[in-house]
Amino acid sequence: MASTLPDHPAHAPRDLEPLGIEVPSSVPTHWYNLAADLPTPVPPALHPGTKEPLGPADLAPLFPMALIMQEVSTERYIEIPQVVREIYAMWRPSPLIRAVRLERELGTPARIYYKYEGVSPAGSHKPNTAVAQAYYNAAEGIKKLTTETGAGQWGASLSMACALLGLECEVWQVRASYDSKPYRRLQMETYGATCHPSPSDLTEAGRAMLAADPDTTGSLGMAISEAVEAAAKDPTAHYSLGSVLNHVMLHQSVIGQEALAQIAAAGERQADVVFGCAGGGSNLGGLAFPFIGQNLREGTTTRVVACEPAACPSITQGEYRYDFGDVAGLTPLLKMYTLGKDFVPPPIHAGGLRYHGMSPMVSHAVHLGLMSGVAVEQDDAFAAGVMFARAEGIIPAPESTHAVAGAVAYARTVKEPEVIVIGLSGNGILDLPAYESYV
Ligand SMILES: *Cc1c(COP(=O)(O)O)cnc(C)c1O
């Protein structure tokens, strides 16, 4: 269906100078890079043909040089451009809230806090990197970003960022989700983006897929191939990825840096355990890496638990080895916990957690014993999400309910006062049909 919305001036280039907005000092001035504090380096991405470490020239057709440099950086702190901080200030710092009613419901002596990323305009943590990526692309003269989206949260976040920074945005949305989640598509179109169901007849990859199976419902791997092909063929366009890569983990570090300061301001000595949900690893890494860095530098003892769906358990069941990021085997090889690129996760409701691999940085941290993983059954995740909604008022995104479930199960075993932090990566307002099938 063609968009009925007017062509929005989002497509006109924006001035990239700061607007002179006073940004509170509680909005971080720098991103934190865990690579600076790791005892051994994160294994590099390899070229799929030569199997040699990837160089900047390999990535230049798809990404701006600023992001390519961030991808391999080992600097501890990287300055956040003021234009990006001004946009962050629309919703950052995001709140850290004590879940007193949930504690009472559980009868736990633990003090439970949640760091809530659902306050962003798109409803999740994803704009933290979408805005940064759109900024660096616009600054290097790029006119359009292409991307894929499965559940729709990433497409919506990048559409918003492109509108704010004057870029066109073209999104390939997995056919099954395009058909079943019209609100996400309307959200993207309202921001001025163009959204195609994938596979489409607009790319060679899509046409081949349609020829093989005209009724296919698509997959994330297919949509990635289409978005990459479209960017590679258009010299004014780049491609954008919403998770997994090192520069995404970097941008998401605003979450954990704020949480560290907020935990201290709440009078706590340290967080004892941090729970985050893990799909590609970005909200978890963003929240947890500043805590892990503090452990490594200052000897704090915060534990980190990655909560993944039992139906797609890359950390708890996968192998730690080099694998492709997509199904077709076109992407660089990444060293990560993987279920294998051909693993097809069952259609669980937490669409954002259906990925066969895991961020190389998160994988490396798990491998070094700096964090651990648990697998959560879908029913337990929704039960925890409903309990959280009834105690705290916020309906968590289906992905976020996995972190809540991990924390709830743990809090029930706690005998002494302890500090638990939950990464609540998004709200579930556009995912209520998923709750309907549970309730
Ligand atoms: C996309 C998404 C996730 C999963 O992605 P990560 O990179 O693992 O964070 C989790 N929660 C929400 C709300 C999402 O939109």
PDB file of C-alpha atoms and ligand atoms in Angstrom, residues 123-126 151 153-154 157 184 242-244 248-249 252 277-285 351-353 358 397-400 424-427 431, ligand 1:
ATOM      1  CA  GLY A 123       9.238   3.772  22.916  1.00  0.00           C
ATOM      2  CA  SER A 124      12.548   1.908  23.349  1.00  0.00           C
ATOM      3  CA  HIS A 125      16.324   2.302  23.805  1.00  0.00           C
ATOM      4  CA  LYS A 126      16.930   2.131  20.035  1.00  0.00           C
ATOM      5  CA  ALA A 151       9.317  -6.360  14.947  1.00  0.00           C
ATOM      6  CA  GLN A 153      11.034  -0.947  16.747  1.00  0.00           C
ATOM      7  CA  TRP A 154      14.301  -0.358  14.930  1.00  0.00           C
ATOM      8  CA  SER A 157      13.543   4.569  15.745  1.00  0.00           C
ATOM      9  CA  ARG A 184       4.648   0.178  13.315  1.00  0.00           C
ATOM     10  CA  GLY A 242      20.339  -1.270  15.135  1.00  0.00           C
ATOM     11  CA  SER A 243      22.237  -3.774  17.315  1.00  0.00           C
ATOM     12  CA  VAL A 244      25.166  -6.240  17.464  1.00  0.00           C
ATOM     13  CA  VAL A 248      25.916   0.419  18.670  1.00  0.00           C
ATOM     14  CA  MET A 249      27.089  -0.876  22.081  1.00  0.00           C
ATOM     15  CA  GLN A 252      23.887   2.657  24.157  1.00  0.00           C
ATOM     16  CA  CYS A 277      17.199  -8.852  27.946  1.00  0.00           C
ATOM     17  CA  ALA A 278      19.468  -9.961  25.115  1.00  0.00           C
ATOM     18  CA  GLY A 279      18.530 -10.121  21.429  1.00  0.00           C
ATOM     19  CA  GLY A 280      21.518  -8.636  19.596  1.00  0.00           C
ATOM     20  CA  GLY A 281      22.862  -7.387  22.931  1.00  0.00           C
ATOM     21  CA  SER A 282      22.567  -3.595  22.642  1.00  0.00           C
ATOM     22  CA  ASN A 283      20.289  -2.615  25.530  1.00  0.00           C
ATOM     23  CA  LEU A 284      22.032  -5.135  27.785  1.00  0.00           C
ATOM     24  CA  GLY A 285      25.522  -3.987  26.773  1.00  0.00           C
ATOM     25  CA  GLY A 351      10.439 -10.375  17.920  1.00  0.00           C
ATOM     26  CA  GLY A 352      13.417  -8.233  18.950  1.00  0.00           C
ATOM     27  CA  LEU A 353      15.038 -11.254  20.632  1.00  0.00           C
ATOM     28  CA  MET A 358      24.927 -12.067  19.713  1.00  0.00           C
ATOM     29  CA  ALA A 397       7.771  -4.563  25.783  1.00  0.00           C
ATOM     30  CA  PRO A 398       7.646  -8.361  25.247  1.00  0.00           C
ATOM     31  CA  GLU A 399      11.465  -8.289  24.969  1.00  0.00           C
ATOM     32  CA  SER A 400      11.835  -6.425  28.269  1.00  0.00           C
ATOM     33  CA  LEU A 424      13.400  -2.061  31.008  1.00  0.00           C
ATOM     34  CA  SER A 425      14.289  -1.556  27.350  1.00  0.00           C
ATOM     35  CA  GLY A 426      10.891  -0.429  26.083  1.00  0.00           C
ATOM     36  CA  ASN A 427       7.159  -0.192  26.578  1.00  0.00           C
ATOM     37  CA  ASP A 431       2.615  -4.925  21.295  1.00  0.00           C
TER      38      ASP A 431
HETATM   39  C1  LIG B   1      15.083  -4.405  19.694  1.00  0.00           C
HETATM   40  C2  LIG B   1      14.726  -4.523  21.112  1.00  0.00           C
HETATM   41  C3  LIG B   1      15.397  -5.411  21.979  1.00  0.00           C
HETATM   42  C4  LIG B   1      16.459  -6.365  21.500  1.00  0.00           C
HETATM   43  O1  LIG B   1      17.601  -5.777  20.982  1.00  0.00           O
HETATM   44  P1  LIG B   1      18.958  -5.654  21.785  1.00  0.00           P
HETATM   45  O2  LIG B   1      19.930  -5.186  20.798  1.00  0.00           O
HETATM   46  O3  LIG B   1      19.283  -7.014  22.353  1.00  0.00           O
HETATM   47  O4  LIG B   1      18.726  -4.671  22.881  1.00  0.00           O
HETATM   48  C5  LIG B   1      15.047  -5.427  23.306  1.00  0.00           C
HETATM   49  N1  LIG B   1      14.060  -4.642  23.783  1.00  0.00           N
HETATM   50  C6  LIG B   1      13.380  -3.776  23.000  1.00  0.00           C
HETATM   51  C7  LIG B   1      12.304  -2.938  23.585  1.00  0.00           C
HETATM   52  C8  LIG B   1      13.696  -3.690  21.638  1.00  0.00           C
HETATM   53  O5  LIG B   1      13.026  -2.830  20.850  1.00  0.00           O
END
